[in-house]
Amino acid sequence: MTAEEDAEARDVGSVCKSCGRKLSPTNSVGYCQQTVACRRAYRRMGNPKLQETSRIERRCEACGSRIRADNVSGYCNAPDCRRTWGRLRGRLRRPTRREYHRNYNHGYRRANPEPFALKGAKRRAKSSGVPFRLTEADLPPIPDRCPVFNTVFRYGNGRVLPESLTLDRIVPTLGYVPGNVMWLSHRANAMKQNASIEELHKFARWALAFVEEARNHSTEHGVASTVELQQSVGRLPLAPTSEK
């Protein structure tokens, strides 16, 4: 018998067991792939593991009706059984999905800090009783480093770090309005708090005078260690400087 005669012989009566369509001579599974049911049967019969389990009798765990052997859920398509399987699947997926959503939200917040900063600023403005008239277009560009400490901004994935990015009011009493906000690290924002520009100038002058007096005191008395310097600075009767 020639190859053509062999192909013709195998082609005779070769039809799909599901829909009855004619199959190609090379199809050894017995199902075509023209319909959903045929494709499902084609994949099942083409997988040796599923062929082994297809001989096992299975029952729905909720109502006891017969289900297919390759049913991974163990429940049939009855409405009550589907609801039972949906609740069970939700409980099984919840820990993994919670971790997935947490990582997704943290990544989205790092990539889009502006809307989250506006949301927090609006909440703080409401609690402090200051105006809020900001949009994303009113925000200044985000720098790579903190303008006060020159440190790189970092994200703590749910917790605040000293290097975390924050939106600060330049003049606290004016509120969150265009031209009155800037980006600072959390450490710089916490040190600034609600102090005005004049108060910050006074604090800076006091800090410079305090450090200069401490250096002079350590030079006069020969303070060698850092502990002794801190102890001597704590005993300094530094008088407040008069504002010019």
PDB file of C-alpha atoms in Angstrom:
ATOM      1  CA  MET A   1       0.000   0.000   0.000  1.00  0.00           C
ATOM      2  CA  THR A   2       1.368   3.369  -0.973  1.00  0.00           C
ATOM      3  CA  ALA A   3       1.492   6.415   1.301  1.00  0.00           C
ATOM      4  CA  GLU A   4      -1.419   8.073  -0.520  1.00  0.00           C
ATOM      5  CA  GLU A   5      -3.577   4.956  -0.165  1.00  0.00           C
ATOM      6  CA  ASP A   6      -2.671   4.735   3.539  1.00  0.00           C
ATOM      7  CA  ALA A   7      -3.704   8.375   4.079  1.00  0.00           C
ATOM      8  CA  GLU A   8      -6.980   7.812   2.224  1.00  0.00           C
ATOM      9  CA  ALA A   9      -7.680   4.734   4.318  1.00  0.00           C
ATOM     10  CA  ARG A  10      -7.116   6.624   7.544  1.00  0.00           C
ATOM     11  CA  ASP A  11      -9.149   9.549   6.270  1.00  0.00           C
ATOM     12  CA  VAL A  12     -12.266   7.447   5.782  1.00  0.00           C
ATOM     13  CA  GLY A  13     -14.614   7.848   8.734  1.00  0.00           C
ATOM     14  CA  SER A  14     -12.237  10.245  10.499  1.00  0.00           C
ATOM     15  CA  VAL A  15     -14.675  12.730  12.031  1.00  0.00           C
ATOM     16  CA  CYS A  16     -14.775  14.681  15.285  1.00  0.00           C
ATOM     17  CA  LYS A  17     -16.420  12.755  18.120  1.00  0.00           C
ATOM     18  CA  SER A  18     -18.031  15.932  19.434  1.00  0.00           C
ATOM     19  CA  CYS A  19     -19.323  17.923  16.470  1.00  0.00           C
ATOM     20  CA  GLY A  20     -18.974  15.426  13.577  1.00  0.00           C
ATOM     21  CA  ARG A  21     -16.689  17.577  11.433  1.00  0.00           C
ATOM     22  CA  LYS A  22     -14.220  15.876   9.175  1.00  0.00           C
ATOM     23  CA  LEU A  23     -10.759  15.532  10.687  1.00  0.00           C
ATOM     24  CA  SER A  24      -7.390  15.726   8.997  1.00  0.00           C
ATOM     25  CA  PRO A  25      -5.474  12.460   8.480  1.00  0.00           C
ATOM     26  CA  THR A  26      -2.824  13.552  11.009  1.00  0.00           C
ATOM     27  CA  ASN A  27      -5.363  14.061  13.814  1.00  0.00           C
ATOM     28  CA  SER A  28      -4.925  11.154  16.218  1.00  0.00           C
ATOM     29  CA  VAL A  29      -6.905  12.633  19.113  1.00  0.00           C
ATOM     30  CA  GLY A  30     -10.379  12.277  17.622  1.00  0.00           C
ATOM     31  CA  TYR A  31     -11.541  15.845  18.256  1.00  0.00           C
ATOM     32  CA  CYS A  32     -11.274  18.989  16.162  1.00  0.00           C
ATOM     33  CA  GLN A  33     -10.664  22.499  17.488  1.00  0.00           C
ATOM     34  CA  GLN A  34     -13.535  24.339  15.812  1.00  0.00           C
ATOM     35  CA  THR A  35     -15.793  24.758  18.859  1.00  0.00           C
ATOM     36  CA  VAL A  36     -15.196  25.401  22.541  1.00  0.00           C
ATOM     37  CA  ALA A  37     -16.291  21.902  23.544  1.00  0.00           C
ATOM     38  CA  CYS A  38     -14.095  20.322  20.869  1.00  0.00           C
ATOM     39  CA  ARG A  39     -11.056  22.356  21.914  1.00  0.00           C
ATOM     40  CA  ARG A  40     -11.615  21.432  25.567  1.00  0.00           C
ATOM     41  CA  ALA A  41     -11.871  17.731  24.684  1.00  0.00           C
ATOM     42  CA  TYR A  42      -8.846  18.037  22.379  1.00  0.00           C
ATOM     43  CA  ARG A  43      -6.706  19.427  25.188  1.00  0.00           C
ATOM     44  CA  ARG A  44      -8.007  16.859  27.661  1.00  0.00           C
ATOM     45  CA  MET A  45      -7.394  13.888  25.391  1.00  0.00           C
ATOM     46  CA  GLY A  46      -4.030  15.230  24.295  1.00  0.00           C
ATOM     47  CA  ASN A  47      -2.786  15.392  27.902  1.00  0.00           C
ATOM     48  CA  PRO A  48      -1.800  11.976  29.297  1.00  0.00           C
ATOM     49  CA  LYS A  49      -2.365  13.070  32.896  1.00  0.00           C
ATOM     50  CA  LEU A  50      -5.927  14.159  32.142  1.00  0.00           C
ATOM     51  CA  GLN A  51      -6.572  10.913  30.287  1.00  0.00           C
ATOM     52  CA  GLU A  52      -5.641   9.013  33.440  1.00  0.00           C
ATOM     53  CA  THR A  53      -7.934  11.091  35.650  1.00  0.00           C
ATOM     54  CA  SER A  54     -10.787  10.956  33.139  1.00  0.00           C
ATOM     55  CA  ARG A  55     -11.556   7.426  34.328  1.00  0.00           C
ATOM     56  CA  ILE A  56     -12.055   8.564  37.937  1.00  0.00           C
ATOM     57  CA  GLU A  57     -15.597   9.183  39.088  1.00  0.00           C
ATOM     58  CA  ARG A  58     -16.004  12.550  40.856  1.00  0.00           C
ATOM     59  CA  ARG A  59     -18.851  14.185  42.737  1.00  0.00           C
ATOM     60  CA  CYS A  60     -19.578  17.810  43.612  1.00  0.00           C
ATOM     61  CA  GLU A  61     -18.549  18.566  47.184  1.00  0.00           C
ATOM     62  CA  ALA A  62     -21.654  20.690  47.764  1.00  0.00           C
ATOM     63  CA  CYS A  63     -24.571  18.898  46.121  1.00  0.00           C
ATOM     64  CA  GLY A  64     -23.072  15.518  45.187  1.00  0.00           C
ATOM     65  CA  SER A  65     -23.829  15.722  41.456  1.00  0.00           C
ATOM     66  CA  ARG A  66     -21.421  14.217  38.917  1.00  0.00           C
ATOM     67  CA  ILE A  67     -18.697  16.521  37.633  1.00  0.00           C
ATOM     68  CA  ARG A  68     -15.919  16.165  35.110  1.00  0.00           C
ATOM     69  CA  ALA A  69     -12.708  14.514  36.181  1.00  0.00           C
ATOM     70  CA  ASP A  70     -10.590  17.521  35.230  1.00  0.00           C
ATOM     71  CA  ASN A  71     -12.674  19.869  37.441  1.00  0.00           C
ATOM     72  CA  VAL A  72     -10.053  21.396  39.747  1.00  0.00           C
ATOM     73  CA  SER A  73     -12.508  23.172  42.042  1.00  0.00           C
ATOM     74  CA  GLY A  74     -14.558  20.179  43.108  1.00  0.00           C
ATOM     75  CA  TYR A  75     -17.861  22.066  42.635  1.00  0.00           C
ATOM     76  CA  CYS A  76     -20.401  21.936  39.816  1.00  0.00           C
ATOM     77  CA  ASN A  77     -21.970  24.876  37.964  1.00  0.00           C
ATOM     78  CA  ALA A  78     -25.156  25.053  40.015  1.00  0.00           C
ATOM     79  CA  PRO A  79     -25.763  28.603  41.360  1.00  0.00           C
ATOM     80  CA  ASP A  80     -25.400  27.622  45.028  1.00  0.00           C
ATOM     81  CA  CYS A  81     -22.291  25.563  44.305  1.00  0.00           C
ATOM     82  CA  ARG A  82     -20.727  28.406  42.323  1.00  0.00           C
ATOM     83  CA  ARG A  83     -21.332  30.812  45.209  1.00  0.00           C
ATOM     84  CA  THR A  84     -19.809  28.331  47.664  1.00  0.00           C
ATOM     85  CA  TRP A  85     -16.732  27.915  45.490  1.00  0.00           C
ATOM     86  CA  GLY A  86     -16.453  31.709  45.028  1.00  0.00           C
ATOM     87  CA  ARG A  87     -16.374  32.286  48.789  1.00  0.00           C
ATOM     88  CA  LEU A  88     -13.826  29.510  49.278  1.00  0.00           C
ATOM     89  CA  ARG A  89     -11.638  30.779  46.451  1.00  0.00           C
ATOM     90  CA  GLY A  90     -11.745  34.296  47.912  1.00  0.00           C
ATOM     91  CA  ARG A  91     -10.513  33.009  51.275  1.00  0.00           C
ATOM     92  CA  LEU A  92      -7.760  31.017  49.591  1.00  0.00           C
ATOM     93  CA  ARG A  93      -6.566  33.953  47.485  1.00  0.00           C
ATOM     94  CA  ARG A  94      -6.946  36.687  50.085  1.00  0.00           C
ATOM     95  CA  PRO A  95      -3.445  36.516  51.673  1.00  0.00           C
ATOM     96  CA  THR A  96      -1.714  36.460  48.292  1.00  0.00           C
ATOM     97  CA  ARG A  97      -3.921  39.193  46.843  1.00  0.00           C
ATOM     98  CA  ARG A  98      -3.445  41.372  49.930  1.00  0.00           C
ATOM     99  CA  GLU A  99       0.343  41.208  49.488  1.00  0.00           C
ATOM    100  CA  TYR A 100      -0.021  41.815  45.766  1.00  0.00           C
ATOM    101  CA  HIS A 101      -2.219  44.883  46.241  1.00  0.00           C
ATOM    102  CA  ARG A 102       0.092  46.240  48.958  1.00  0.00           C
ATOM    103  CA  ASN A 103       3.129  46.001  46.670  1.00  0.00           C
ATOM    104  CA  TYR A 104       1.149  47.446  43.779  1.00  0.00           C
ATOM    105  CA  ASN A 105      -0.057  50.425  45.840  1.00  0.00           C
ATOM    106  CA  HIS A 106       3.440  51.131  47.150  1.00  0.00           C
ATOM    107  CA  GLY A 107       4.874  51.042  43.634  1.00  0.00           C
ATOM    108  CA  TYR A 108       2.096  53.255  42.300  1.00  0.00           C
ATOM    109  CA  ARG A 109       2.635  55.748  45.112  1.00  0.00           C
ATOM    110  CA  ARG A 110       6.359  55.934  44.392  1.00  0.00           C
ATOM    111  CA  ALA A 111       5.657  56.524  40.704  1.00  0.00           C
ATOM    112  CA  ASN A 112       2.864  59.088  41.306  1.00  0.00           C
ATOM    113  CA  PRO A 113       3.561  61.031  44.532  1.00  0.00           C
ATOM    114  CA  GLU A 114       1.633  64.168  43.530  1.00  0.00           C
ATOM    115  CA  PRO A 115      -1.990  62.926  43.968  1.00  0.00           C
ATOM    116  CA  PHE A 116      -1.167  61.306  47.312  1.00  0.00           C
ATOM    117  CA  ALA A 117       0.558  64.494  48.517  1.00  0.00           C
ATOM    118  CA  LEU A 118      -2.492  66.550  47.531  1.00  0.00           C
ATOM    119  CA  LYS A 119      -4.813  64.151  49.327  1.00  0.00           C
ATOM    120  CA  GLY A 120      -2.791  64.386  52.537  1.00  0.00           C
ATOM    121  CA  ALA A 121      -2.473  68.171  52.238  1.00  0.00           C
ATOM    122  CA  LYS A 122      -6.238  68.539  51.838  1.00  0.00           C
ATOM    123  CA  ARG A 123      -6.815  66.461  54.956  1.00  0.00           C
ATOM    124  CA  ARG A 124      -4.290  68.501  56.979  1.00  0.00           C
ATOM    125  CA  ALA A 125      -5.743  71.778  55.705  1.00  0.00           C
ATOM    126  CA  LYS A 126      -9.209  70.754  56.859  1.00  0.00           C
ATOM    127  CA  SER A 127      -7.975  69.769  60.328  1.00  0.00           C
ATOM    128  CA  SER A 128      -5.835  72.927  60.681  1.00  0.00           C
ATOM    129  CA  GLY A 129      -8.452  75.300  59.299  1.00  0.00           C
ATOM    130  CA  VAL A 130      -6.255  76.750  56.547  1.00  0.00           C
ATOM    131  CA  PRO A 131      -7.164  77.296  52.875  1.00  0.00           C
ATOM    132  CA  PHE A 132      -6.563  74.600  50.266  1.00  0.00           C
ATOM    133  CA  ARG A 133      -6.535  75.624  46.601  1.00  0.00           C
ATOM    134  CA  LEU A 134      -4.025  73.295  44.947  1.00  0.00           C
ATOM    135  CA  THR A 135      -4.050  71.115  41.875  1.00  0.00           C
ATOM    136  CA  GLU A 136      -1.302  68.949  40.420  1.00  0.00           C
ATOM    137  CA  ALA A 137      -0.444  71.753  37.982  1.00  0.00           C
ATOM    138  CA  ASP A 138       0.250  74.097  40.926  1.00  0.00           C
ATOM    139  CA  LEU A 139       2.847  71.808  42.505  1.00  0.00           C
ATOM    140  CA  PRO A 140       6.531  72.612  41.925  1.00  0.00           C
ATOM    141  CA  PRO A 141       8.792  69.999  40.298  1.00  0.00           C
ATOM    142  CA  ILE A 142      10.001  67.315  42.690  1.00  0.00           C
ATOM    143  CA  PRO A 143      13.783  67.630  43.265  1.00  0.00           C
ATOM    144  CA  ASP A 144      16.078  64.624  43.492  1.00  0.00           C
ATOM    145  CA  ARG A 145      17.355  65.650  46.935  1.00  0.00           C
ATOM    146  CA  CYS A 146      16.087  67.493  49.968  1.00  0.00           C
ATOM    147  CA  PRO A 147      16.947  71.197  49.535  1.00  0.00           C
ATOM    148  CA  VAL A 148      17.767  71.484  53.272  1.00  0.00           C
ATOM    149  CA  PHE A 149      19.922  68.429  53.997  1.00  0.00           C
ATOM    150  CA  ASN A 150      20.841  67.451  50.413  1.00  0.00           C
ATOM    151  CA  THR A 151      19.769  63.866  51.099  1.00  0.00           C
ATOM    152  CA  VAL A 152      18.166  61.601  48.502  1.00  0.00           C
ATOM    153  CA  PHE A 153      14.438  61.066  49.000  1.00  0.00           C
ATOM    154  CA  ARG A 154      13.504  57.548  50.118  1.00  0.00           C
ATOM    155  CA  TYR A 155      10.222  55.652  50.375  1.00  0.00           C
ATOM    156  CA  GLY A 156       9.452  53.522  53.385  1.00  0.00           C
ATOM    157  CA  ASN A 157       6.702  51.286  51.880  1.00  0.00           C
ATOM    158  CA  GLY A 158       4.009  52.213  54.365  1.00  0.00           C
ATOM    159  CA  ARG A 159       6.130  53.851  57.088  1.00  0.00           C
ATOM    160  CA  VAL A 160       7.541  57.357  57.259  1.00  0.00           C
ATOM    161  CA  LEU A 161      11.318  57.759  57.041  1.00  0.00           C
ATOM    162  CA  PRO A 162      13.364  60.868  57.826  1.00  0.00           C
ATOM    163  CA  GLU A 163      14.126  61.043  54.092  1.00  0.00           C
ATOM    164  CA  SER A 164      10.492  60.628  53.016  1.00  0.00           C
ATOM    165  CA  LEU A 165       9.080  63.139  50.537  1.00  0.00           C
ATOM    166  CA  THR A 166       6.617  65.632  52.071  1.00  0.00           C
ATOM    167  CA  LEU A 167       4.758  68.741  50.912  1.00  0.00           C
ATOM    168  CA  ASP A 168       5.412  71.747  53.166  1.00  0.00           C
ATOM    169  CA  ARG A 169       3.840  75.202  53.478  1.00  0.00           C
ATOM    170  CA  ILE A 170       6.361  78.024  53.153  1.00  0.00           C
ATOM    171  CA  VAL A 171       4.182  80.357  55.226  1.00  0.00           C
ATOM    172  CA  PRO A 172       2.011  78.093  57.410  1.00  0.00           C
ATOM    173  CA  THR A 173      -0.764  80.645  57.975  1.00  0.00           C
ATOM    174  CA  LEU A 174      -1.417  81.096  54.233  1.00  0.00           C
ATOM    175  CA  GLY A 175      -2.337  77.446  53.799  1.00  0.00           C
ATOM    176  CA  TYR A 176      -1.954  75.208  50.759  1.00  0.00           C
ATOM    177  CA  VAL A 177      -2.255  77.736  47.965  1.00  0.00           C
ATOM    178  CA  PRO A 178      -0.294  78.091  44.697  1.00  0.00           C
ATOM    179  CA  GLY A 179       3.213  79.463  45.269  1.00  0.00           C
ATOM    180  CA  ASN A 180       3.232  78.653  49.009  1.00  0.00           C
ATOM    181  CA  VAL A 181       4.330  75.007  48.939  1.00  0.00           C
ATOM    182  CA  MET A 182       7.653  73.232  48.475  1.00  0.00           C
ATOM    183  CA  TRP A 183       9.024  69.695  48.671  1.00  0.00           C
ATOM    184  CA  LEU A 184      11.045  68.816  51.795  1.00  0.00           C
ATOM    185  CA  SER A 185      12.182  65.688  53.549  1.00  0.00           C
ATOM    186  CA  HIS A 186      10.191  64.596  56.572  1.00  0.00           C
ATOM    187  CA  ARG A 187      13.061  65.500  58.903  1.00  0.00           C
ATOM    188  CA  ALA A 188      13.281  69.057  57.548  1.00  0.00           C
ATOM    189  CA  ASN A 189       9.496  69.431  57.621  1.00  0.00           C
ATOM    190  CA  ALA A 190       9.329  68.201  61.220  1.00  0.00           C
ATOM    191  CA  MET A 191      12.049  70.644  62.294  1.00  0.00           C
ATOM    192  CA  LYS A 192      10.298  73.511  60.535  1.00  0.00           C
ATOM    193  CA  GLN A 193       6.775  72.635  61.749  1.00  0.00           C
ATOM    194  CA  ASN A 194       4.609  75.775  61.927  1.00  0.00           C
ATOM    195  CA  ALA A 195       7.460  78.217  62.451  1.00  0.00           C
ATOM    196  CA  SER A 196       7.406  81.431  60.467  1.00  0.00           C
ATOM    197  CA  ILE A 197      10.352  82.824  58.505  1.00  0.00           C
ATOM    198  CA  GLU A 198      11.180  85.273  61.326  1.00  0.00           C
ATOM    199  CA  GLU A 199      11.126  82.494  63.901  1.00  0.00           C
ATOM    200  CA  LEU A 200      13.400  80.380  61.741  1.00  0.00           C
ATOM    201  CA  HIS A 201      15.839  83.307  61.439  1.00  0.00           C
ATOM    202  CA  LYS A 202      15.909  83.684  65.227  1.00  0.00           C
ATOM    203  CA  PHE A 203      16.482  79.978  65.700  1.00  0.00           C
ATOM    204  CA  ALA A 204      19.299  79.947  63.132  1.00  0.00           C
ATOM    205  CA  ARG A 205      21.039  82.927  64.796  1.00  0.00           C
ATOM    206  CA  TRP A 206      20.686  81.307  68.206  1.00  0.00           C
ATOM    207  CA  ALA A 207      22.067  77.973  66.930  1.00  0.00           C
ATOM    208  CA  LEU A 208      25.087  79.649  65.298  1.00  0.00           C
ATOM    209  CA  ALA A 209      25.857  81.658  68.447  1.00  0.00           C
ATOM    210  CA  PHE A 210      25.408  78.562  70.604  1.00  0.00           C
ATOM    211  CA  VAL A 211      27.834  76.494  68.529  1.00  0.00           C
ATOM    212  CA  GLU A 212      30.402  79.322  68.405  1.00  0.00           C
ATOM    213  CA  GLU A 213      30.261  79.768  72.189  1.00  0.00           C
ATOM    214  CA  ALA A 214      30.637  76.020  72.684  1.00  0.00           C
ATOM    215  CA  ARG A 215      33.721  75.936  70.471  1.00  0.00           C
ATOM    216  CA  ASN A 216      35.314  78.818  72.331  1.00  0.00           C
ATOM    217  CA  HIS A 217      34.557  77.169  75.659  1.00  0.00           C
ATOM    218  CA  SER A 218      36.075  73.855  74.550  1.00  0.00           C
ATOM    219  CA  THR A 219      39.231  75.629  73.297  1.00  0.00           C
ATOM    220  CA  GLU A 220      39.709  77.582  76.535  1.00  0.00           C
ATOM    221  CA  HIS A 221      39.201  74.602  78.848  1.00  0.00           C
ATOM    222  CA  GLY A 222      40.851  71.962  76.646  1.00  0.00           C
ATOM    223  CA  VAL A 223      37.848  69.699  76.175  1.00  0.00           C
ATOM    224  CA  ALA A 224      39.056  66.637  74.312  1.00  0.00           C
ATOM    225  CA  SER A 225      36.209  64.137  74.042  1.00  0.00           C
ATOM    226  CA  THR A 226      32.742  64.545  72.540  1.00  0.00           C
ATOM    227  CA  VAL A 227      31.107  63.593  75.849  1.00  0.00           C
ATOM    228  CA  GLU A 228      32.987  66.291  77.707  1.00  0.00           C
ATOM    229  CA  LEU A 229      32.071  68.818  75.007  1.00  0.00           C
ATOM    230  CA  GLN A 230      28.386  67.969  75.305  1.00  0.00           C
ATOM    231  CA  GLN A 231      28.537  68.186  79.100  1.00  0.00           C
ATOM    232  CA  SER A 232      30.320  71.542  78.984  1.00  0.00           C
ATOM    233  CA  VAL A 233      27.893  72.899  76.405  1.00  0.00           C
ATOM    234  CA  GLY A 234      24.987  71.873  78.631  1.00  0.00           C
ATOM    235  CA  ARG A 235      26.442  73.974  81.494  1.00  0.00           C
ATOM    236  CA  LEU A 236      26.977  77.100  79.349  1.00  0.00           C
ATOM    237  CA  PRO A 237      24.970  80.117  80.600  1.00  0.00           C
ATOM    238  CA  LEU A 238      24.399  81.350  77.039  1.00  0.00           C
ATOM    239  CA  ALA A 239      22.489  84.636  76.944  1.00  0.00           C
ATOM    240  CA  PRO A 240      19.996  85.227  74.122  1.00  0.00           C
ATOM    241  CA  THR A 241      21.259  87.377  71.307  1.00  0.00           C
ATOM    242  CA  SER A 242      19.533  90.671  70.583  1.00  0.00           C
ATOM    243  CA  GLU A 243      17.845  90.902  67.216  1.00  0.00           C
ATOM    244  CA  LYS A 244      19.228  93.599  64.947  1.00  0.00           C
TER     245      LYS A 244
END
